[in-house]
Amino acid sequence: MSPPGNNTTNHDLMQRDLSVLWHPCTQMKDHETVPVIPIKQGKGVWLEDFDGNRYLDAISSWWVNLFGHANPYINAALVDQLSTLEHVILAGFTHQPAVELSERLVQITPPTLTRCFYADNGSSAVEVALKMSYHYWRNQGCPRKTKFISLANSYHGETLGALAVGNVALYKETYKPLLLETLTAASPDCYYREHGESWADCSQRLFADMRQTLEQHSEEVCAVIVEPLVQCAGNMRMYDPIYLRLLREACDQFNVHLIADEIAVGFGRTGTLFACEQADISPDLLCLSKGLTGGYLPLSVTLATDNIYQAFYDDYQNLTAFLHSHSYTGNPLGCRAALATLDIFRDENVLEKNKQLARTMRESTKHFNEHPHVAEVRQHGMILAIELVQDKQSRKPFPWQERRGRKVYLHALKKGVLLRPLGDVIYFMPPYVITEEQIHHMTNVAWEGIQLATQA
Ligand SMILES: *Cc1c(COP(=O)(O)O)cnc(C)c1O
């Protein structure tokens, strides 16, 4: 193997890449005209390619990075872990990072969650939650409960079970014949709220559809699964915490679980450590990944209540155990990166500092509202999204074939900012080590990109 020496260029690596790799979520033919960008190193919010160009990582490398690339504190923890234990089977064995991480997760997550089940990516955490919920009801003598309710425009991952409970057509439609049948309730998304209607009123009004779905189907439903407050992959659509409060009450009333998928919104993205806190609710199952390791390593966890845990706890002969595993379940390196990430939250007053950063993001994008092709600028904490439309009045979108958002992406790259619009929705979800000056740079570049991309 030839290690990337000092004289490796973007061009070299790009050529080699395109002859052997198949990239995620990509039409590979696009790379005939737009290069893949080989990254040599990262530091803080910056990524640097082999030609020396730098890119501000405004999307935290697909929403995973929290405290910057090559964070010295997390690096040191990992080096230490690497010299101690890289991995061990988690069935029949355990290790210090998994025990400590579980103790701390139980402590910082909503109060009724007492058990941590590990996997190695977000989709798998969702699969675990779905299987646990179904299996719980089966163990309780309710085998008729086999369905899940999810929200229109939701996203829960790409594996078949997770894809089935999601509802973004772009990812789901092709595979529909392969998927579980699910029930879909209206999204509490406030984008289409009526004139003069508040977010809270809008989300509350849209709850009626969920209530009706529960009324009609609760006998056959295991759980409702939602992304609290922000439907991230669903174009960063947002809603009011009141919906979660109403949903928690209804799930209790109708005897179905509430699964909170905080894979994207957890770890401070919406302003609180977990989005559920803003509704003051505790789900029955909570899925975490992405920011869990600070963006370092693939790890996920599904937290469960004691009530759920107890329904599996019995003599082996009764065959009630949860026989689910992944080879890398609870990998020590991942757990150690997660512990270092939690240390930073504990020691550096992160959520308080983020309030100022969120304010700066808001102020820095105020004028976007006046743009003739901006329908809405919306924000929950450290996530801010700008929805571009052809017609501001009617909110008629641009024809998707025009790929306007992609033009913003290409402009931003030229100007050293990594954005990755979802269709025509431009958003910022930066690492928490971003400075106010860098925020202004990021929003200025996005503004220029929007100007260019929305010209006729
Ligand atoms: C990213 C994401 C997932 C899937 O996680 P992967 O690690 O990509 O499998 C699930 N749910 C939500 C809300 C996500 O944003």
Short mmCIF file of C-alpha atoms and ligand atoms in Angstrom, two decimals:
data_model
loop_
_atom_site.label_atom_id
_atom_site.label_comp_id
_atom_site.label_asym_id
_atom_site.label_seq_id
_atom_site.Cartn_x
_atom_site.Cartn_y
_atom_site.Cartn_z
CA MET A 1 0.00 0.00 0.00
CA SER A 2 1.25 3.46 -0.75
CA PRO A 3 0.61 5.71 2.24
CA PRO A 4 -0.58 9.19 1.36
CA GLY A 5 2.77 10.98 1.23
CA ASN A 6 3.33 14.70 1.19
CA ASN A 7 2.88 14.90 -2.54
CA THR A 8 -0.43 13.08 -2.80
CA THR A 9 -2.92 15.41 -4.48
CA ASN A 10 -6.69 15.64 -4.55
CA HIS A 11 -6.56 14.44 -8.13
CA ASP A 12 -4.62 11.24 -7.33
CA LEU A 13 -6.91 10.14 -4.55
CA MET A 14 -10.03 11.12 -6.41
CA GLN A 15 -9.07 8.98 -9.38
CA ARG A 16 -8.28 5.99 -7.21
CA ASP A 17 -11.45 6.51 -5.20
CA LEU A 18 -13.71 6.58 -8.22
CA SER A 19 -12.37 3.29 -9.49
CA VAL A 20 -13.08 1.32 -6.30
CA LEU A 21 -15.54 3.10 -4.01
CA TRP A 22 -19.33 3.33 -4.04
CA HIS A 23 -20.33 6.34 -1.95
CA PRO A 24 -23.33 6.55 0.39
CA CYS A 25 -26.49 8.35 -0.67
CA THR A 26 -24.89 9.34 -3.99
CA GLN A 27 -25.65 9.04 -7.69
CA MET A 28 -22.08 8.10 -8.62
CA LYS A 29 -22.49 9.54 -12.13
CA ASP A 30 -22.63 13.01 -10.56
CA HIS A 31 -18.93 12.58 -9.92
CA GLU A 32 -18.21 12.73 -13.64
CA THR A 33 -18.66 16.47 -13.31
CA VAL A 34 -18.25 17.20 -9.61
CA PRO A 35 -15.20 15.76 -7.86
CA VAL A 36 -15.22 13.90 -4.56
CA ILE A 37 -13.07 15.81 -2.12
CA PRO A 38 -10.34 13.82 -0.40
CA ILE A 39 -9.82 15.10 3.14
CA LYS A 40 -6.33 14.87 4.54
CA GLN A 41 -6.91 16.17 8.04
CA GLY A 42 -9.32 17.91 10.34
CA LYS A 43 -8.96 20.35 13.19
CA GLY A 44 -11.79 22.01 15.08
CA VAL A 45 -14.47 23.09 12.60
CA TRP A 46 -12.03 22.76 9.68
CA LEU A 47 -11.44 20.00 7.17
CA GLU A 48 -8.43 20.26 4.87
CA ASP A 49 -7.99 18.52 1.53
CA PHE A 50 -4.79 17.30 -0.16
CA ASP A 51 -4.41 20.51 -2.14
CA GLY A 52 -4.51 22.61 1.01
CA ASN A 53 -8.08 23.91 0.65
CA ARG A 54 -10.04 24.24 3.88
CA TYR A 55 -13.74 23.68 4.47
CA LEU A 56 -15.75 24.81 7.48
CA ASP A 57 -17.77 21.76 8.52
CA ALA A 58 -21.16 23.48 8.93
CA ILE A 59 -23.05 20.17 9.11
CA SER A 60 -20.81 18.41 11.63
CA SER A 61 -19.98 15.69 9.07
CA TRP A 62 -23.56 14.38 8.83
CA TRP A 63 -24.59 15.64 12.29
CA VAL A 64 -22.13 13.57 14.28
CA ASN A 65 -19.34 15.92 15.34
CA LEU A 66 -19.86 17.94 18.53
CA PHE A 67 -16.53 19.30 19.72
CA GLY A 68 -14.49 19.61 16.56
CA HIS A 69 -12.29 17.31 14.53
CA ALA A 70 -9.15 15.98 16.24
CA ASN A 71 -10.39 17.20 19.59
CA PRO A 72 -7.35 16.96 21.91
CA TYR A 73 -9.33 15.70 24.91
CA ILE A 74 -11.18 12.94 23.05
CA ASN A 75 -7.99 12.00 21.20
CA ALA A 76 -6.12 11.53 24.46
CA ALA A 77 -8.89 9.36 25.92
CA LEU A 78 -8.85 7.17 22.83
CA VAL A 79 -5.07 6.77 22.80
CA ASP A 80 -5.27 5.65 26.41
CA GLN A 81 -8.11 3.23 25.67
CA LEU A 82 -6.27 1.84 22.66
CA SER A 83 -3.35 0.84 24.82
CA THR A 84 -5.68 -0.92 27.29
CA LEU A 85 -8.50 -2.72 25.49
CA GLU A 86 -9.66 -2.28 21.91
CA HIS A 87 -12.60 -4.69 22.00
CA VAL A 88 -14.14 -7.59 23.82
CA ILE A 89 -17.33 -9.57 23.35
CA LEU A 90 -20.12 -7.98 25.45
CA ALA A 91 -22.06 -11.21 26.02
CA GLY A 92 -20.84 -12.86 29.20
CA PHE A 93 -18.15 -10.16 29.52
CA THR A 94 -18.09 -6.50 30.30
CA HIS A 95 -15.60 -3.64 30.53
CA GLN A 96 -15.10 -0.40 32.37
CA PRO A 97 -16.06 2.03 29.58
CA ALA A 98 -19.41 0.25 29.00
CA VAL A 99 -20.24 0.19 32.69
CA GLU A 100 -19.31 3.83 33.27
CA LEU A 101 -21.04 5.02 30.13
CA SER A 102 -24.23 3.18 31.05
CA GLU A 103 -24.20 4.66 34.55
CA ARG A 104 -23.80 8.14 33.17
CA LEU A 105 -26.39 7.73 30.40
CA VAL A 106 -28.96 6.49 32.90
CA GLN A 107 -28.18 9.53 35.02
CA ILE A 108 -28.45 12.20 32.32
CA THR A 109 -31.38 10.87 30.25
CA PRO A 110 -35.05 11.28 31.27
CA PRO A 111 -35.69 9.68 34.67
CA THR A 112 -37.60 6.48 33.87
CA LEU A 113 -34.87 5.08 31.58
CA THR A 114 -32.70 2.64 33.51
CA ARG A 115 -31.14 0.16 31.03
CA CYS A 116 -28.67 0.58 28.15
CA PHE A 117 -28.58 -1.80 25.18
CA TYR A 118 -25.76 -1.09 22.73
CA ALA A 119 -25.43 -1.42 18.97
CA ASP A 120 -23.13 0.26 16.50
CA ASN A 121 -25.21 2.67 14.40
CA GLY A 122 -28.44 4.62 14.58
CA SER A 123 -30.51 2.35 12.34
CA SER A 124 -29.60 -0.62 14.50
CA ALA A 125 -30.63 1.28 17.64
CA VAL A 126 -34.02 1.81 16.00
CA GLU A 127 -34.27 -1.87 15.06
CA VAL A 128 -33.50 -2.75 18.67
CA ALA A 129 -36.24 -0.42 19.94
CA LEU A 130 -38.82 -1.84 17.51
CA LYS A 131 -37.96 -5.43 18.35
CA MET A 132 -37.89 -4.73 22.09
CA SER A 133 -41.28 -3.07 22.01
CA TYR A 134 -42.91 -5.86 20.00
CA HIS A 135 -41.23 -8.51 22.12
CA TYR A 136 -42.28 -6.78 25.34
CA TRP A 137 -45.95 -7.00 24.35
CA ARG A 138 -45.52 -10.60 23.27
CA ASN A 139 -43.93 -11.47 26.62
CA GLN A 140 -46.84 -9.69 28.28
CA GLY A 141 -49.34 -11.88 26.46
CA CYS A 142 -50.35 -9.35 23.80
CA PRO A 143 -49.16 -10.97 20.55
CA ARG A 144 -51.70 -8.97 18.53
CA LYS A 145 -49.61 -5.89 18.95
CA THR A 146 -47.44 -6.00 15.82
CA LYS A 147 -47.69 -2.52 14.28
CA PHE A 148 -45.91 0.78 14.68
CA ILE A 149 -47.19 4.31 14.24
CA SER A 150 -44.80 6.89 12.88
CA LEU A 151 -45.12 10.44 11.60
CA ALA A 152 -45.41 11.60 8.03
CA ASN A 153 -42.04 12.95 6.87
CA SER A 154 -40.13 11.03 9.56
CA TYR A 155 -36.73 9.39 9.18
CA HIS A 156 -35.35 6.61 11.34
CA GLY A 157 -32.53 5.10 9.26
CA GLU A 158 -31.92 2.92 6.22
CA THR A 159 -32.04 -0.72 7.30
CA LEU A 160 -35.33 -2.34 6.33
CA GLY A 161 -37.04 -2.09 9.72
CA ALA A 162 -35.92 1.47 10.28
CA LEU A 163 -36.81 2.40 6.70
CA ALA A 164 -40.28 0.95 7.17
CA VAL A 165 -41.08 3.27 10.08
CA GLY A 166 -39.65 6.23 8.18
CA ASN A 167 -41.67 8.22 5.71
CA VAL A 168 -39.37 10.18 3.39
CA ALA A 169 -40.39 9.04 -0.09
CA LEU A 170 -36.98 9.65 -1.65
CA TYR A 171 -35.43 6.92 0.51
CA LYS A 172 -38.44 4.67 1.03
CA GLU A 173 -40.48 4.44 -2.15
CA THR A 174 -38.12 2.15 -4.10
CA TYR A 175 -38.02 -0.46 -1.35
CA LYS A 176 -41.67 -0.38 -0.40
CA PRO A 177 -42.44 -3.98 -1.43
CA LEU A 178 -39.79 -5.16 1.03
CA LEU A 179 -41.05 -3.28 4.06
CA LEU A 180 -43.22 -3.88 7.13
CA GLU A 181 -46.57 -2.23 6.94
CA THR A 182 -46.84 0.71 9.28
CA LEU A 183 -49.40 3.31 10.28
CA THR A 184 -48.66 6.93 9.51
CA ALA A 185 -50.02 9.94 11.40
CA ALA A 186 -49.83 13.57 10.29
CA SER A 187 -46.59 15.33 11.09
CA PRO A 188 -46.75 18.16 13.68
CA ASP A 189 -44.50 20.11 11.26
CA CYS A 190 -45.19 23.84 11.64
CA TYR A 191 -44.08 24.86 8.14
CA TYR A 192 -47.64 24.87 6.80
CA ARG A 193 -49.18 26.51 9.86
CA GLU A 194 -52.06 28.81 9.17
CA HIS A 195 -51.65 32.56 9.01
CA GLY A 196 -51.29 33.92 12.53
CA GLU A 197 -51.20 30.46 14.10
CA SER A 198 -48.48 29.83 16.71
CA TRP A 199 -46.20 26.79 16.58
CA ALA A 200 -47.87 25.42 19.70
CA ASP A 201 -51.37 25.84 18.27
CA CYS A 202 -50.32 24.26 14.99
CA SER A 203 -48.65 21.21 16.56
CA GLN A 204 -51.57 20.79 18.94
CA ARG A 205 -54.06 20.92 16.06
CA LEU A 206 -52.08 18.31 14.14
CA PHE A 207 -52.11 16.01 17.14
CA ALA A 208 -55.76 15.20 16.43
CA ASP A 209 -54.71 12.83 13.64
CA MET A 210 -52.36 10.94 15.96
CA ARG A 211 -55.06 10.65 18.60
CA GLN A 212 -57.47 9.27 16.04
CA THR A 213 -54.91 6.75 14.75
CA LEU A 214 -54.32 5.58 18.32
CA GLU A 215 -58.05 5.36 19.02
CA GLN A 216 -58.59 3.20 15.96
CA HIS A 217 -55.54 0.96 16.13
CA SER A 218 -54.09 0.82 19.65
CA GLU A 219 -55.04 -2.86 20.03
CA GLU A 220 -52.59 -3.79 17.27
CA VAL A 221 -49.96 -1.12 17.96
CA CYS A 222 -46.71 -1.75 19.87
CA ALA A 223 -45.33 1.76 19.82
CA VAL A 224 -45.30 5.23 18.37
CA ILE A 225 -41.87 6.31 17.15
CA VAL A 226 -40.98 9.99 16.72
CA GLU A 227 -38.03 12.30 16.22
CA PRO A 228 -38.52 14.83 19.03
CA LEU A 229 -38.83 18.47 17.85
CA VAL A 230 -36.95 18.27 14.53
CA GLN A 231 -37.49 15.92 11.59
CA CYS A 232 -33.92 16.28 10.46
CA ALA A 233 -33.68 14.17 7.30
CA GLY A 234 -37.23 15.28 6.49
CA ASN A 235 -35.91 18.70 5.46
CA MET A 236 -35.32 19.96 9.01
CA ARG A 237 -39.02 20.46 9.63
CA MET A 238 -39.72 21.51 13.22
CA TYR A 239 -42.52 21.41 15.75
CA ASP A 240 -43.54 22.48 19.20
CA PRO A 241 -42.81 20.50 22.40
CA ILE A 242 -46.51 20.49 23.28
CA TYR A 243 -46.96 17.69 20.74
CA LEU A 244 -44.66 15.43 22.73
CA ARG A 245 -46.57 16.12 25.93
CA LEU A 246 -49.87 15.22 24.30
CA LEU A 247 -48.30 12.15 22.73
CA ARG A 248 -46.88 10.92 26.03
CA GLU A 249 -50.32 11.19 27.66
CA ALA A 250 -52.03 9.43 24.77
CA CYS A 251 -49.49 6.59 24.66
CA ASP A 252 -50.15 5.96 28.34
CA GLN A 253 -53.88 6.13 27.82
CA PHE A 254 -53.87 3.71 24.88
CA ASN A 255 -51.24 1.37 26.27
CA VAL A 256 -48.57 1.73 23.58
CA HIS A 257 -44.89 2.56 23.96
CA LEU A 258 -43.35 5.85 23.04
CA ILE A 259 -40.01 5.51 21.25
CA ALA A 260 -37.98 8.73 21.07
CA ASP A 261 -35.43 8.66 18.27
CA GLU A 262 -32.96 11.31 19.43
CA ILE A 263 -30.19 9.98 17.20
CA ALA A 264 -29.89 13.36 15.47
CA VAL A 265 -31.36 15.78 18.02
CA GLY A 266 -29.75 14.37 21.17
CA PHE A 267 -26.67 15.82 22.87
CA GLY A 268 -27.64 19.45 22.81
CA ARG A 269 -28.66 20.03 19.21
CA THR A 270 -32.03 21.55 20.10
CA GLY A 271 -30.71 23.55 23.04
CA THR A 272 -31.34 21.05 25.84
CA LEU A 273 -29.21 17.94 26.29
CA PHE A 274 -32.14 15.87 25.02
CA ALA A 275 -35.07 17.29 23.07
CA CYS A 276 -37.60 15.39 25.25
CA GLU A 277 -36.60 17.62 28.16
CA GLN A 278 -38.34 20.57 26.50
CA ALA A 279 -41.64 18.72 26.85
CA ASP A 280 -40.66 17.37 30.25
CA ILE A 281 -41.46 13.81 29.16
CA SER A 282 -39.75 10.46 29.48
CA PRO A 283 -40.10 7.97 26.60
CA ASP A 284 -40.28 4.20 27.11
CA LEU A 285 -37.39 3.68 24.71
CA LEU A 286 -34.76 6.22 23.68
CA CYS A 287 -32.39 5.79 20.71
CA LEU A 288 -29.07 7.63 20.68
CA SER A 289 -26.12 7.60 18.28
CA LYS A 290 -24.43 10.25 16.06
CA GLY A 291 -23.19 12.76 18.70
CA LEU A 292 -22.91 10.00 21.31
CA THR A 293 -19.18 9.56 20.58
CA GLY A 294 -18.63 13.21 19.72
CA GLY A 295 -18.54 12.14 16.08
CA TYR A 296 -15.58 9.80 16.51
CA LEU A 297 -16.75 6.23 16.29
CA PRO A 298 -19.85 4.25 15.37
CA LEU A 299 -21.79 3.46 18.53
CA SER A 300 -25.46 3.56 19.45
CA VAL A 301 -27.57 2.81 22.44
CA THR A 302 -31.22 2.08 23.08
CA LEU A 303 -32.28 2.97 26.60
CA ALA A 304 -35.29 1.21 28.12
CA THR A 305 -37.43 1.58 31.23
CA ASP A 306 -37.22 -0.86 34.08
CA ASN A 307 -40.74 -2.01 33.24
CA ILE A 308 -39.64 -3.11 29.76
CA TYR A 309 -36.49 -4.72 31.10
CA GLN A 310 -38.42 -6.74 33.69
CA ALA A 311 -40.69 -8.22 31.01
CA PHE A 312 -37.68 -10.09 29.59
CA TYR A 313 -36.20 -11.14 32.93
CA ASP A 314 -37.10 -14.75 33.65
CA ASP A 315 -35.80 -18.31 33.76
CA TYR A 316 -34.04 -19.24 30.52
CA GLN A 317 -36.49 -22.08 29.84
CA ASN A 318 -39.31 -19.58 29.45
CA LEU A 319 -37.57 -18.17 26.36
CA THR A 320 -38.32 -14.52 27.01
CA ALA A 321 -34.78 -13.20 26.58
CA PHE A 322 -33.91 -10.52 24.05
CA LEU A 323 -31.63 -12.53 21.76
CA HIS A 324 -30.30 -9.67 19.68
CA SER A 325 -26.65 -8.81 19.14
CA HIS A 326 -24.13 -7.11 16.89
CA SER A 327 -20.49 -8.17 16.70
CA TYR A 328 -19.24 -4.79 17.87
CA THR A 329 -21.91 -4.23 20.53
CA GLY A 330 -20.60 -1.78 23.13
CA ASN A 331 -17.14 -1.43 21.60
CA PRO A 332 -14.77 -0.07 24.28
CA LEU A 333 -13.21 2.57 22.01
CA GLY A 334 -16.64 3.91 21.14
CA CYS A 335 -17.72 3.90 24.79
CA ARG A 336 -14.53 5.69 25.79
CA ALA A 337 -15.05 8.39 23.15
CA ALA A 338 -18.60 8.78 24.49
CA LEU A 339 -17.31 9.15 28.05
CA ALA A 340 -14.86 11.84 26.95
CA THR A 341 -17.71 13.59 25.14
CA LEU A 342 -19.83 13.55 28.32
CA ASP A 343 -16.86 14.91 30.30
CA ILE A 344 -16.78 17.92 27.99
CA PHE A 345 -20.50 18.54 28.50
CA ARG A 346 -19.99 18.29 32.26
CA ASP A 347 -16.87 20.44 32.51
CA GLU A 348 -17.31 23.15 29.92
CA ASN A 349 -20.77 24.61 30.39
CA VAL A 350 -21.55 23.66 26.80
CA LEU A 351 -25.33 24.11 26.75
CA GLU A 352 -25.06 27.59 28.28
CA LYS A 353 -22.41 28.65 25.75
CA ASN A 354 -24.46 27.21 22.92
CA LYS A 355 -27.28 29.61 23.77
CA GLN A 356 -25.08 32.49 22.66
CA LEU A 357 -24.01 30.61 19.51
CA ALA A 358 -27.65 29.88 18.68
CA ARG A 359 -28.47 33.57 19.14
CA THR A 360 -25.63 34.49 16.81
CA MET A 361 -26.92 32.04 14.21
CA ARG A 362 -30.35 33.63 14.48
CA GLU A 363 -29.07 37.20 14.21
CA SER A 364 -26.72 36.33 11.39
CA THR A 365 -29.61 34.97 9.28
CA LYS A 366 -32.29 37.55 10.14
CA HIS A 367 -32.13 39.20 6.73
CA PHE A 368 -32.65 35.85 4.99
CA ASN A 369 -36.35 36.24 5.81
CA GLU A 370 -36.60 39.15 3.39
CA HIS A 371 -35.16 37.20 0.47
CA PRO A 372 -37.74 36.74 -2.30
CA HIS A 373 -37.07 32.98 -2.50
CA VAL A 374 -36.87 32.22 1.21
CA ALA A 375 -40.15 30.82 2.56
CA GLU A 376 -38.99 30.38 6.13
CA VAL A 377 -36.01 30.53 8.45
CA ARG A 378 -36.61 28.17 11.36
CA GLN A 379 -34.54 27.18 14.35
CA HIS A 380 -34.44 24.90 17.36
CA GLY A 381 -31.24 25.66 19.29
CA MET A 382 -28.15 24.75 17.28
CA ILE A 383 -30.12 23.68 14.19
CA LEU A 384 -31.12 26.47 11.80
CA ALA A 385 -32.77 25.82 8.43
CA ILE A 386 -33.68 28.02 5.46
CA GLU A 387 -36.34 26.77 3.07
CA LEU A 388 -36.01 28.01 -0.53
CA VAL A 389 -39.08 28.21 -2.76
CA GLN A 390 -39.93 29.42 -6.22
CA ASP A 391 -42.85 31.49 -4.99
CA LYS A 392 -42.70 33.03 -1.55
CA GLN A 393 -46.43 33.79 -1.32
CA SER A 394 -47.80 30.36 -2.17
CA ARG A 395 -44.68 28.52 -0.98
CA LYS A 396 -44.57 26.71 -4.28
CA PRO A 397 -41.26 24.84 -4.41
CA PHE A 398 -38.76 25.02 -7.25
CA PRO A 399 -39.05 21.99 -9.56
CA TRP A 400 -36.80 19.43 -7.82
CA GLN A 401 -35.05 18.62 -11.10
CA GLU A 402 -33.43 22.07 -11.01
CA ARG A 403 -31.43 21.06 -7.92
CA ARG A 404 -31.18 24.60 -6.57
CA GLY A 405 -29.88 23.46 -3.21
CA ARG A 406 -27.04 21.70 -4.95
CA LYS A 407 -25.99 25.02 -6.49
CA VAL A 408 -25.71 26.45 -2.99
CA TYR A 409 -23.62 23.41 -2.02
CA LEU A 410 -21.24 23.90 -4.95
CA HIS A 411 -20.86 27.61 -4.33
CA ALA A 412 -20.19 27.07 -0.63
CA LEU A 413 -17.49 24.49 -1.38
CA LYS A 414 -15.69 26.99 -3.58
CA LYS A 415 -15.83 29.44 -0.70
CA GLY A 416 -14.58 26.92 1.86
CA VAL A 417 -17.81 25.96 3.62
CA LEU A 418 -19.26 22.46 3.72
CA LEU A 419 -23.05 22.69 3.54
CA ARG A 420 -25.18 19.77 2.43
CA PRO A 421 -28.66 21.04 1.66
CA LEU A 422 -31.60 18.65 1.89
CA GLY A 423 -33.23 19.36 -1.46
CA ASP A 424 -33.82 23.12 -1.37
CA VAL A 425 -33.48 23.41 2.39
CA ILE A 426 -30.16 24.93 3.43
CA TYR A 427 -29.29 24.30 7.05
CA PHE A 428 -26.57 24.78 9.61
CA MET A 429 -25.80 22.22 12.30
CA PRO A 430 -22.23 23.13 13.23
CA PRO A 431 -19.90 21.66 15.85
CA TYR A 432 -20.20 23.48 19.18
CA VAL A 433 -16.61 24.75 18.94
CA ILE A 434 -17.58 27.15 16.16
CA THR A 435 -16.85 30.83 16.88
CA GLU A 436 -19.17 33.78 16.28
CA GLU A 437 -16.90 34.97 13.48
CA GLN A 438 -17.05 31.55 11.83
CA ILE A 439 -20.83 31.61 12.11
CA HIS A 440 -20.93 34.89 10.20
CA HIS A 441 -18.60 33.46 7.56
CA MET A 442 -20.81 30.38 7.19
CA THR A 443 -24.03 32.38 6.86
CA ASN A 444 -22.47 34.93 4.47
CA VAL A 445 -21.33 32.17 2.15
CA ALA A 446 -24.79 30.56 2.33
CA TRP A 447 -26.37 33.93 1.49
CA GLU A 448 -24.16 34.35 -1.61
CA GLY A 449 -24.98 30.79 -2.62
CA ILE A 450 -28.70 31.40 -2.24
CA GLN A 451 -28.45 34.58 -4.34
CA LEU A 452 -26.74 32.66 -7.13
CA ALA A 453 -28.90 29.55 -6.90
CA THR A 454 -32.24 31.36 -7.00
CA GLN A 455 -31.54 33.43 -10.09
CA ALA A 456 -33.76 32.42 -12.97
C1 LIG B 1 -29.20 9.39 11.14
C2 LIG B 1 -30.44 8.98 11.77
C3 LIG B 1 -30.74 7.62 11.96
C4 LIG B 1 -29.88 6.51 11.43
O1 LIG B 1 -28.61 6.48 12.00
P1 LIG B 1 -27.44 5.75 11.18
O2 LIG B 1 -26.29 5.74 12.12
O3 LIG B 1 -27.18 6.61 9.97
O4 LIG B 1 -27.91 4.40 10.83
C5 LIG B 1 -31.91 7.31 12.62
N1 LIG B 1 -32.74 8.26 13.07
C6 LIG B 1 -32.48 9.56 12.91
C7 LIG B 1 -33.43 10.57 13.48
C8 LIG B 1 -31.34 9.97 12.23
O5 LIG B 1 -31.11 11.27 12.00
#
